[in-house]
Amino acid sequence: MSTESPQARAATGVLSARSLCVGYAGQALLPPIDLDLGAGRVTAILGRNGAGKSTLVKTLLGTLKPISGTIRRLKTPLKIALMPQTRELDFQLPITVREFASWGSLSGRGCLCRPWSTRGEGALVDRVLGELGLGELGGRFLRELSEGQQQRVLFARVLATQADLALLDEPTAAMDAVFQAEVMARLGQMARERSMAVVVVTHALGALGGAVDDIALLDADAGKVVVGPRDEVLRSETFARRFGSLLPPPPEVSAPHSSAQEEARHG
Amino acid sequence: MGDPMTMSWADLWAARELFAAPIACAALAGCALGFLSVFIVLKRMVFISATVSQCAGLGVAFAFFVELFVGLHLPPVLVAALVAIAATLLCAIDPKRVGVSREALLGFVYALSSSLAVLLGEKLAAEAHDVQSILFGTAVLVRELDVWLVAGVGGLILLSGAWTYRALTFAIFDESASRAQGLPVAWIKGALLVAIGAMIGVSTRALGALPIFAFSTLPAVAALRIRLPLKGVLAAAIAIGAFDGVAGYLMAFRFNLPVGASQTAVACLVTIFVLAISKCWTFLNERGMGRPSNAKNTERG
């Protein structure tokens, strides 16, 4: 899905899916998907409600078995971070912003034997909270914040993970336009600076700013999946049919991309 | 003071060697179950706790039954712990796998274990009082072995809970993210369930199913009303659990009441007291008469 040569892609690849069929109880939600997630790139998984976005993410994470196809982790060990939707948070939990963000520094089985965070981890958490304008809120309970602030805390936790692959489920849904743009820009910066593969699940067209490199457009109703560079997908027939004129026309693409990027397996 | 139905504190002090073990046992069980109660309440497993404590009672009755009718001696505490652990794991399985809702599964196991415990109790004429004691916590004295078992299992749970605190809370309260970050979530969840089952199992023989259910839920209900971060809530629940156990025993002794019911009543009173204080505090804050509420000052977007 990236525009790099296969060799370059293989060198920087983080996760690769081939003929991946996702769904529940043997029922495929979407046609088979080929997906390459590369280091330093931001991929948006775009689709309307019920299009199978979260199912695809769960399958990529390994928490849901694929119906068919393969998923290869091209880097081992592969550190993964997940930013769930705020509605998945338990607001009875009396946890402070700082403690919640510090969970980002836990990974693997080894963290079972680490009752305290190191000074470096603490400093990293403070830094990311500060960068996202949450420094003053570190001692506050997560449940007391607005939904937009909670999303920023979730994002801070992802930044604290130092993962190779970050999966973000609707990361900007409750943010105002300013923070949406800021978070998306920060995502692109994070991906490039840390050579991290970032996957953003969204149905918000506003999230598809310049930070997004590639798009996987899921259209469960039409049984189609379009995977490719951002501009190419935005110019595709499937995108036009699903989202019409909701987005201003994308900039001109300098070189036409292979038509093989568009996959129409069903119907 | 002259009421023959009550006893003085001097009587308790005079018989301190006799009552030290049950008081220590109640305090230790209160501590460990208070700690676990935070997870039970926050993960909405209260009915699992009720069902498991009934199953532990059934385990003890079953051990008596086997000894009497089969002639095989099974340590009641061990059987109670095993049945409790098995019941916890059974109640925790994905209800979709058995095609019923979790509530239906819990209701079934609760009804089955309660009825079997009573039926077995009926067959145990000599031990009927023991079975009643186990179910409702009327036992005044506790065997030294039970104290050591409660101390051992409870201490292990508290120590391992403190040591793995960060990973434990992350895995339990944010399963999907912790699984993505490579934490052994299934193992951690399994270990927590086994800990709940084991603690309920070993405590039920000593204290009874009713107070064990109270200790495994009410300390957290009270502690969660205090404005404390998670670590503070856990510490408060431990302290409240210990207080409920000890104060309940002392109340039972002073007024000649059933121990288990007294401990449960004290746990309820403490919860009501904390809820009332919390309500008053909120009321005062809303009128600007107390410390300014953080929630009021929070920027809402």
XYZ file of C-alpha atoms in Angstrom:
568
model
C 0.000 0.000 0.000
C 2.938 2.356 0.283
C 4.523 3.908 -2.774
C 8.002 2.606 -1.888
C 9.655 -0.222 -3.736
C 8.966 -3.723 -2.403
C 12.557 -3.891 -1.124
C 12.254 -0.647 0.817
C 8.868 -1.711 2.106
C 10.237 -5.027 3.310
C 13.080 -3.235 5.066
C 10.753 -0.911 6.996
C 7.699 -3.116 7.239
C 6.188 -3.724 10.640
C 3.166 -5.872 9.903
C 1.876 -7.453 6.754
C -1.500 -9.041 6.046
C -2.224 -11.151 2.986
C -5.691 -12.150 1.779
C -6.910 -11.366 5.271
C -10.569 -12.159 5.754
C -12.125 -10.793 8.947
C -15.483 -11.459 10.577
C -17.256 -13.366 13.312
C -18.338 -17.007 13.597
C -17.026 -17.878 10.157
C -18.992 -15.064 8.507
C -16.756 -12.701 6.545
C -17.595 -9.019 6.962
C -15.360 -7.827 4.145
C -13.584 -9.172 1.091
C -9.973 -10.338 1.611
C -7.531 -7.517 2.332
C -3.824 -7.087 1.597
C -2.290 -4.599 3.996
C 1.295 -3.504 4.665
C 1.948 -1.336 7.672
C 5.306 0.383 7.385
C 7.438 2.159 9.956
C 7.018 5.923 9.853
C 3.691 5.797 8.024
C 0.175 6.661 9.135
C -2.600 4.480 7.773
C -6.243 5.416 8.212
C -8.868 2.688 8.266
C -11.904 4.508 6.987
C -15.478 3.359 6.834
C -18.966 4.109 8.002
C -20.507 2.670 11.165
C -20.604 -1.118 11.058
C -18.130 -1.308 8.175
C -15.890 -3.721 10.084
C -13.160 -1.262 11.151
C -12.939 -2.449 14.757
C -13.118 -6.090 13.636
C -10.149 -5.492 11.344
C -8.189 -3.851 14.179
C -8.975 -6.706 16.599
C -7.800 -9.165 13.980
C -4.582 -7.225 13.370
C -4.009 -7.169 17.139
C -4.466 -10.909 17.326
C -7.427 -10.811 19.709
C -9.756 -12.102 16.981
C -8.867 -15.025 14.751
C -8.941 -14.303 11.013
C -11.392 -16.325 8.974
C -8.650 -16.857 6.429
C -5.403 -15.294 5.283
C -2.192 -14.514 7.107
C -0.784 -11.783 9.328
C 2.982 -11.552 9.594
C 4.783 -9.527 12.203
C 7.866 -8.315 10.365
C 9.610 -7.106 13.490
C 10.169 -9.247 16.564
C 9.491 -8.510 19.276
C 6.806 -6.144 18.025
C 5.683 -3.608 20.614
C 2.058 -2.632 20.033
C 0.000 0.128 21.618
C -3.767 0.438 21.428
C -5.823 3.546 22.027
C -9.368 2.331 22.645
C -12.452 4.486 22.334
C -13.326 6.535 25.423
C -16.625 4.665 25.767
C -14.592 1.564 26.648
C -13.210 3.299 29.749
C -14.713 2.502 33.132
C -15.598 5.787 34.784
C -16.033 4.211 38.210
C -12.290 3.620 38.236
C -10.642 6.155 40.558
C -7.464 6.544 38.552
C -5.443 9.706 38.101
C -4.389 10.998 34.710
C -0.719 10.437 35.499
C -1.174 6.848 36.687
C -3.317 6.035 33.658
C -0.738 7.472 31.260
C 2.036 5.582 33.075
C 0.408 2.283 32.050
C 1.916 3.046 28.648
C 5.346 2.100 29.976
C 4.227 -1.454 30.791
C 4.811 -4.139 28.203
C 5.328 -7.889 28.018
C 5.489 -10.357 30.878
C 8.480 -8.649 32.473
C 6.354 -5.807 33.792
C 4.757 -8.196 36.305
C 7.914 -7.924 38.362
C 8.131 -4.142 38.270
C 6.057 -2.689 41.099
C 7.425 0.831 40.556
C 8.004 2.870 37.413
C 11.571 3.974 36.777
C 12.606 7.608 36.941
C 12.976 7.632 33.144
C 9.461 6.307 32.647
C 8.076 8.903 35.036
C 9.893 11.682 33.183
C 8.588 10.399 29.836
C 5.001 10.378 31.140
C 5.379 13.923 32.491
C 6.846 15.066 29.169
C 4.039 13.625 27.012
C 1.382 14.971 29.372
C 3.007 18.383 29.152
C 3.225 18.225 25.359
C -0.511 17.543 25.155
C -1.420 20.320 27.567
C -2.271 17.877 30.354
C 0.608 18.666 32.698
C -1.628 20.491 35.163
C -4.169 17.654 35.182
C -1.781 14.850 36.174
C -3.234 14.500 39.672
C -6.871 14.720 38.603
C -9.148 11.721 38.197
C -9.627 10.624 34.601
C -13.397 10.465 35.127
C -13.500 14.170 35.968
C -12.185 15.263 32.587
C -14.186 16.098 29.517
C -14.307 13.467 26.788
C -11.902 15.458 24.645
C -9.417 15.642 27.529
C -9.836 11.916 28.164
C -8.958 11.234 24.542
C -5.823 13.300 24.957
C -4.895 11.226 28.029
C -5.405 8.041 26.008
C -3.199 9.527 23.318
C -0.577 10.430 25.937
C -0.525 6.800 27.024
C 0.138 5.720 23.429
C 3.012 8.215 23.238
C 4.428 6.768 26.467
C 4.500 3.219 25.077
C 7.318 3.779 22.570
C 5.673 1.072 20.491
C 6.535 -0.059 16.958
C 2.866 -0.159 15.971
C 0.118 2.056 17.376
C -3.548 1.346 16.697
C -5.883 4.215 17.504
C -9.635 3.660 17.504
C -11.476 6.922 16.780
C -8.720 8.983 18.427
C -10.215 12.390 17.695
C -13.953 11.689 17.855
C -14.649 13.943 20.853
C -12.004 16.594 20.210
C -12.596 20.050 18.876
C -11.223 20.934 15.452
C -8.055 22.511 16.874
C -7.085 19.453 18.912
C -8.139 17.138 16.074
C -5.680 18.829 13.746
C -3.035 18.963 16.484
C -3.375 15.282 17.344
C -3.304 14.202 13.708
C -0.206 16.328 13.095
C 1.368 14.864 16.248
C 0.559 11.382 14.978
C 2.389 11.997 11.717
C 5.328 13.489 13.585
C 5.365 10.580 16.033
C 5.281 8.039 13.220
C 8.215 9.634 11.430
C 10.358 10.507 14.455
C 9.965 7.144 16.129
C 9.728 5.012 12.983
C 6.380 3.850 14.263
C 3.595 2.415 12.144
C 0.386 4.184 13.078
C -3.108 2.943 12.247
C -5.994 5.332 12.806
C -9.529 3.957 12.732
C -11.995 6.662 11.863
C -15.201 7.557 10.147
C -14.419 11.257 10.381
C -13.282 12.694 7.088
C -11.809 15.625 8.988
C -9.205 13.249 10.411
C -7.782 12.581 6.939
C -5.439 15.546 6.967
C -1.919 15.695 5.639
C -0.621 13.368 8.335
C -2.278 10.337 6.761
C -0.132 8.512 4.206
C -2.351 5.566 3.308
C -6.010 4.700 3.554
C -7.864 1.404 3.778
C -11.432 2.255 2.841
C -13.920 -0.391 3.972
C -17.313 -0.572 2.345
C -19.128 -3.560 3.806
C -22.430 -2.748 2.043
C -20.874 -2.877 -1.401
C -18.451 -5.646 -0.395
C -15.450 -3.568 -1.403
C -12.131 -2.637 0.124
C -9.903 0.013 -1.373
C -6.334 0.143 -0.108
C -3.710 2.601 -1.270
C -2.000 5.951 -0.854
C -4.247 8.627 0.588
C -4.828 10.751 -2.487
C -5.492 7.771 -4.691
C -8.128 6.349 -2.364
C -9.767 9.758 -1.988
C -10.119 9.867 -5.777
C -11.511 6.342 -6.015
C -15.017 5.537 -7.183
C -15.791 3.749 -3.905
C -14.871 6.798 -1.865
C -16.945 9.088 -4.084
C -19.921 6.761 -3.807
C -19.695 6.423 -0.007
C -18.707 9.911 1.005
C -19.712 11.934 -2.053
C -18.878 15.578 -1.846
C -18.287 15.668 1.906
C -14.583 16.332 1.401
C -12.999 19.046 -0.753
C -11.303 17.631 -3.856
C -7.871 16.177 -3.044
C -4.741 17.736 -4.536
C -3.576 16.519 -7.921
C -1.603 13.298 -7.772
C 1.743 13.708 -9.491
C 2.021 10.193 -10.868
C -0.820 7.769 -11.448
C -0.692 4.717 -9.204
C -1.278 1.150 -10.215
C -4.916 0.354 -10.662
C -4.259 -2.902 -8.866
C -4.468 -0.946 -5.626
C -8.188 -0.879 -5.950
C -9.680 -4.177 -5.078
C -13.239 -4.989 -5.772
C -13.767 -8.561 -4.759
C -17.470 -8.790 -4.191
C -20.458 -7.835 -6.186
C -24.651 -3.532 82.356
C -26.682 -5.920 84.442
C -28.289 -7.591 81.433
C -27.437 -11.305 81.567
C -27.568 -11.412 77.751
C -24.574 -9.107 77.440
C -20.956 -9.532 78.454
C -18.495 -6.929 79.605
C -15.236 -5.942 77.933
C -13.529 -7.205 81.091
C -14.918 -10.669 80.295
C -13.450 -10.461 76.812
C -10.081 -9.359 78.174
C -10.118 -12.204 80.681
C -10.763 -14.681 77.889
C -8.377 -13.011 75.438
C -6.398 -16.160 74.779
C -9.582 -17.835 73.620
C -10.758 -14.984 71.407
C -7.436 -13.797 69.996
C -7.522 -16.378 67.178
C -11.026 -15.591 65.848
C -10.390 -11.845 66.090
C -7.068 -12.218 64.252
C -8.742 -14.445 61.686
C -11.526 -11.914 61.107
C -8.998 -9.096 60.738
C -6.829 -11.045 58.301
C -9.785 -12.218 56.215
C -11.157 -8.661 56.245
C -7.828 -7.286 54.956
C -7.438 -9.749 52.076
C -11.104 -9.762 51.095
C -11.201 -5.957 51.386
C -8.362 -5.777 48.851
C -10.129 -8.212 46.515
C -13.459 -6.399 46.976
C -12.157 -3.435 44.965
C -11.696 -5.678 41.936
C -14.979 -7.511 42.604
C -16.992 -4.281 42.770
C -15.240 -2.414 39.965
C -15.457 -5.435 37.651
C -19.097 -5.952 38.653
C -18.499 -9.460 40.022
C -20.530 -9.042 43.215
C -22.869 -11.889 42.369
C -19.891 -14.106 41.620
C -18.697 -13.410 45.169
C -22.122 -14.321 46.625
C -22.286 -17.520 44.590
C -18.719 -18.544 45.366
C -19.179 -18.072 49.121
C -22.259 -20.322 48.967
C -20.265 -22.886 46.988
C -17.496 -22.789 49.612
C -20.142 -23.542 52.250
C -21.295 -26.459 50.121
C -17.677 -27.676 49.928
C -17.411 -27.815 53.722
C -20.775 -29.604 54.058
C -19.675 -32.045 51.352
C -16.446 -32.840 53.231
C -18.463 -33.635 56.392
C -20.887 -35.729 54.343
C -18.130 -37.806 52.725
C -16.475 -38.419 56.084
C -19.731 -39.561 57.663
C -21.139 -41.725 54.870
C -18.043 -42.861 52.966
C -15.560 -42.868 55.812
C -13.042 -40.820 53.843
C -11.536 -37.846 55.632
C -11.294 -34.798 53.385
C -10.027 -31.573 54.985
C -13.118 -29.281 54.865
C -11.017 -26.165 54.219
C -9.284 -27.784 51.284
C -12.572 -28.977 49.777
C -14.123 -25.539 50.344
C -11.179 -23.827 48.642
C -11.246 -26.219 45.686
C -15.014 -25.910 45.218
C -14.761 -22.114 45.546
C -11.983 -21.878 42.958
C -13.882 -24.181 40.594
C -17.066 -22.126 41.081
C -15.188 -18.859 40.457
C -13.727 -20.163 37.220
C -17.104 -21.595 36.181
C -18.842 -18.276 36.843
C -16.153 -16.391 34.959
C -16.398 -18.318 31.708
C -17.842 -16.529 28.734
C -21.603 -17.095 29.133
C -22.000 -17.206 25.360
C -20.194 -20.545 25.425
C -22.998 -22.128 27.427
C -25.749 -20.199 25.680
C -27.107 -18.371 28.745
C -26.567 -14.953 30.275
C -24.047 -14.542 33.104
C -26.846 -13.656 35.534
C -28.712 -16.846 34.634
C -25.560 -18.918 35.128
C -24.855 -17.271 38.493
C -28.447 -17.707 39.615
C -28.331 -21.381 38.704
C -25.038 -22.053 40.505
C -26.188 -20.048 43.557
C -29.491 -21.921 43.826
C -27.839 -25.298 43.265
C -25.064 -24.773 45.826
C -27.393 -23.302 48.476
C -29.940 -26.103 48.152
C -27.282 -28.826 48.153
C -25.640 -27.334 51.263
C -28.961 -27.376 53.125
C -29.816 -30.898 51.902
C -26.426 -32.239 52.933
C -26.782 -30.410 56.244
C -30.052 -32.245 56.868
C -28.297 -35.573 56.472
C -25.634 -34.541 58.954
C -27.576 -34.518 62.195
C -24.450 -34.280 64.360
C -22.784 -31.680 62.161
C -25.938 -29.716 61.337
C -24.857 -26.936 63.657
C -21.454 -26.792 61.952
C -23.094 -26.470 58.550
C -25.308 -23.658 59.828
C -22.209 -22.001 61.243
C -20.518 -22.238 57.882
C -23.433 -20.792 55.966
C -24.298 -17.947 58.316
C -21.122 -17.482 60.320
C -22.255 -18.352 63.818
C -18.948 -19.876 64.844
C -17.478 -18.126 67.875
C -14.206 -20.016 67.956
C -11.767 -20.596 65.137
C -9.222 -23.379 64.859
C -5.579 -22.313 64.863
C -5.059 -24.075 61.537
C -7.776 -21.925 59.971
C -6.083 -18.774 61.232
C -2.793 -19.862 59.680
C -4.502 -20.750 56.400
C -6.303 -17.419 56.233
C -3.067 -15.619 57.138
C -1.056 -17.575 54.572
C -3.450 -17.234 51.648
C -4.403 -13.654 52.549
C -0.783 -12.604 53.015
C 0.189 -14.136 49.695
C -2.640 -12.314 47.939
C -1.749 -8.953 49.500
C 1.973 -9.327 48.832
C 1.556 -10.452 45.235
C -1.101 -7.761 44.718
C 1.308 -5.085 45.934
C 4.215 -6.480 43.901
C 2.275 -6.728 40.622
C 0.044 -3.702 41.345
C 0.718 -1.812 38.097
C 0.433 -4.775 35.738
C -2.522 -6.176 37.688
C -4.565 -2.971 37.548
C -3.704 -2.312 33.906
C -4.642 -5.846 32.831
C -7.857 -5.945 34.859
C -9.142 -2.444 34.116
C -8.029 -2.027 30.497
C -7.963 -5.477 28.989
C -7.720 -4.604 25.318
C -4.863 -2.094 25.654
C -2.889 -4.270 28.069
C -3.319 -7.281 25.797
C -2.041 -5.198 22.877
C 1.016 -4.228 24.964
C 1.818 -7.890 25.482
C 0.719 -8.369 29.090
C -0.379 -11.924 29.929
C -3.960 -10.764 30.530
C -5.539 -14.232 30.591
C -3.051 -15.382 33.247
C -3.516 -12.276 35.346
C -7.314 -12.546 35.186
C -7.091 -16.254 35.971
C -4.798 -15.590 38.933
C -7.190 -12.960 40.304
C -10.129 -15.344 40.013
C -8.183 -18.150 41.687
C -7.203 -15.702 44.459
C -10.853 -14.738 44.988
C -11.933 -18.381 45.048
C -9.097 -19.477 47.346
C -9.582 -16.625 49.815
C -13.330 -17.161 49.979
C -12.754 -20.901 50.314
C -10.323 -20.759 53.250
C -12.229 -17.970 55.027
C -15.659 -19.585 54.743
C -14.713 -22.520 57.007
C -13.504 -20.087 59.665
C -16.033 -17.254 59.441
C -19.058 -18.384 57.426
C -20.440 -17.592 53.981
C -22.506 -14.559 54.979
C -19.719 -12.362 56.452
C -17.346 -13.513 53.702
C -19.762 -12.213 51.089
C -20.018 -8.928 53.025
C -16.229 -8.552 53.337
C -15.745 -9.277 49.654
C -18.061 -6.463 48.532
C -18.851 -3.785 51.140
C -15.323 -2.509 51.963
C -14.917 -1.474 48.322
C -18.386 0.107 48.188
C -17.355 2.320 51.120
C -13.758 2.942 49.987
C -14.824 3.970 46.492
C -16.923 6.769 47.989
C -13.811 8.323 49.533
C -12.040 10.675 47.171
C -8.826 8.678 46.853
C -6.720 7.409 43.938
C -6.748 3.678 43.233
C -3.879 2.836 45.605
C -5.625 4.777 48.372
C -8.924 3.012 47.650
C -7.190 -0.363 47.963
C -5.564 0.654 51.256
C -8.860 2.032 52.595
C -10.729 -1.146 51.596
C -8.118 -3.262 53.403
C -8.493 -1.145 56.548
C -12.308 -1.138 56.378
C -12.382 -4.914 55.861
C -10.187 -5.459 58.930
C -12.308 -3.050 60.989
C -15.563 -4.777 59.935
C -14.197 -8.160 60.972
C -12.870 -7.084 64.357
C -15.661 -4.666 65.297
C -18.298 -7.200 64.251
C -16.734 -9.854 66.451
C -16.518 -7.500 69.422
C -20.131 -6.422 68.938
C -21.225 -10.070 68.822
C -19.317 -10.772 72.036
C -20.557 -7.676 73.861
C -24.235 -8.142 73.023
C -24.269 -11.927 72.706
C -25.171 -11.923 68.996
C -24.328 -14.304 66.138
C -20.813 -13.454 64.960
C -21.312 -13.620 61.198
C -24.481 -11.545 61.258
C -22.799 -8.979 63.538
C -19.801 -8.685 61.211
C -22.122 -8.268 58.236
C -24.205 -5.661 60.093
C -21.078 -3.701 61.026
C -19.900 -3.813 57.407
C -23.303 -2.436 56.318
C -23.227 0.296 58.991
C -19.701 1.371 58.016
C -20.805 1.540 54.375
C -23.863 3.632 55.250
C -21.709 5.907 57.419
C -19.158 6.484 54.644
C -21.914 7.045 52.061
C -23.566 9.600 54.360
C -20.289 11.447 54.991
C -19.551 11.417 51.264
C -23.001 12.852 50.479
C -22.570 15.589 53.088
C -19.123 16.415 51.688
C -20.506 16.688 48.163
C -23.405 18.816 49.426
C -21.051 21.208 51.217
C -18.736 21.425 48.209
C -21.596 22.208 45.878
C -22.493 25.148 48.079
C -18.909 26.290 48.325
C -18.779 25.551 52.050
C -16.036 22.958 51.878
C -12.983 22.384 49.761
C -13.648 23.443 46.153
C -14.784 20.507 44.069
C -12.350 19.579 41.317
C -15.203 18.339 39.216
C -16.755 21.800 39.251
C -13.591 23.390 38.008
C -12.964 20.864 35.301
C -12.944 22.259 31.823
C -15.727 20.444 29.969
C -15.379 20.277 26.239
